[in-house]
C-alpha positions as MATLAB code, in Angstrom:
seq = 'MISRRALAAIDARERADATPVARHDERIDILVEFLTGCRWRSLTADALSRHLVTALDAWHHESQWLEIELLWSLDRNG';
ca = [
      -0.687   14.044    0.885;
      -1.708   12.494   -2.442;
      -0.479    8.990   -0.555;
      -3.374   10.023    1.892;
      -6.019   11.126   -0.035;
      -5.125    7.660   -2.620;
      -5.661    5.779    0.887;
      -9.056    7.511    2.032;
      -9.882    6.772   -1.354;
      -9.071    2.745   -1.474;
     -10.515    2.671    2.368;
     -13.872    3.972    0.801;
     -14.967    1.045    0.268;
     -14.912   -0.060    3.816;
     -16.318    3.488    5.167;
     -18.176    5.314    4.721;
     -16.245    9.185    4.741;
     -12.719    9.299    2.365;
     -11.111   11.403    4.918;
      -7.393   11.112    4.132;
      -5.821    8.748    6.784;
      -4.058    8.960    9.894;
      -0.005    9.941    9.151;
       1.332    7.280   10.798;
      -0.648    4.742    8.907;
       2.060    2.246    7.493;
       0.722    2.084    3.565;
       1.796    5.817    3.534;
       5.601    4.880    3.408;
       5.334    2.139    0.161;
       2.981    4.766   -1.810;
       5.218    7.431   -0.668;
       8.596    5.054   -2.444;
       6.707    4.525   -5.684;
       5.773    8.365   -6.217;
       9.712    9.016   -5.523;
      10.381    6.489   -8.006;
       8.210    7.565  -10.837;
       7.410   10.534  -13.055;
       3.787   10.665  -11.213;
       2.799   14.118  -12.779;
       2.703   12.710  -16.025;
      -0.007    9.951  -15.394;
      -3.206   10.821  -15.871;
      -5.547   10.618  -12.605;
      -6.355    7.036  -14.325;
      -3.080    5.960  -14.116;
      -1.552    7.090  -11.570;
      -4.724    5.398   -9.422;
      -4.138    1.759  -10.926;
      -0.140    2.407  -10.159;
      -1.060    3.622   -6.499;
      -3.259    0.214   -6.132;
      -0.637   -2.450   -7.930;
       2.220   -0.550   -5.871;
      -0.208   -1.539   -2.730;
      -1.088   -4.802   -3.506;
       2.283   -6.034   -4.540;
       3.310   -4.756   -0.966;
       0.220   -6.851    0.902;
       0.941   -9.695   -1.432;
       5.044   -9.316    0.163;
       3.512   -8.934    3.544;
       1.338  -12.141    3.760;
       4.231  -14.028    2.910;
       6.898  -13.128    5.022;
       4.452  -13.752    7.689;
       3.839  -17.186    6.148;
       7.086  -17.734    6.328;
       7.388  -16.721    9.908;
       5.016  -19.262   10.950;
       6.821  -21.854    8.612;
       9.986  -20.703   10.673;
       8.506  -20.970   14.069;
       7.062  -24.449   13.675;
      10.108  -25.678   12.773;
      11.755  -24.140   15.909;
       9.074  -25.217   18.224;
];
């Protein structure tokens, strides 16, 4: 639930409401993986928020690079 609420807060910049995101949102797994490997209960809300946004940004940048590499691969083979 923390991941869904964090994503709702992040998405609230683009939407009017801050309802939790759908359970099938692919970003939830990214945040759950981060939370599993971290002692997040010992963090302040501000620190946890920063870490969650950083984990999401890292995933986003990695997925962008994978897309670029796929396009390069298709260009070479096509």
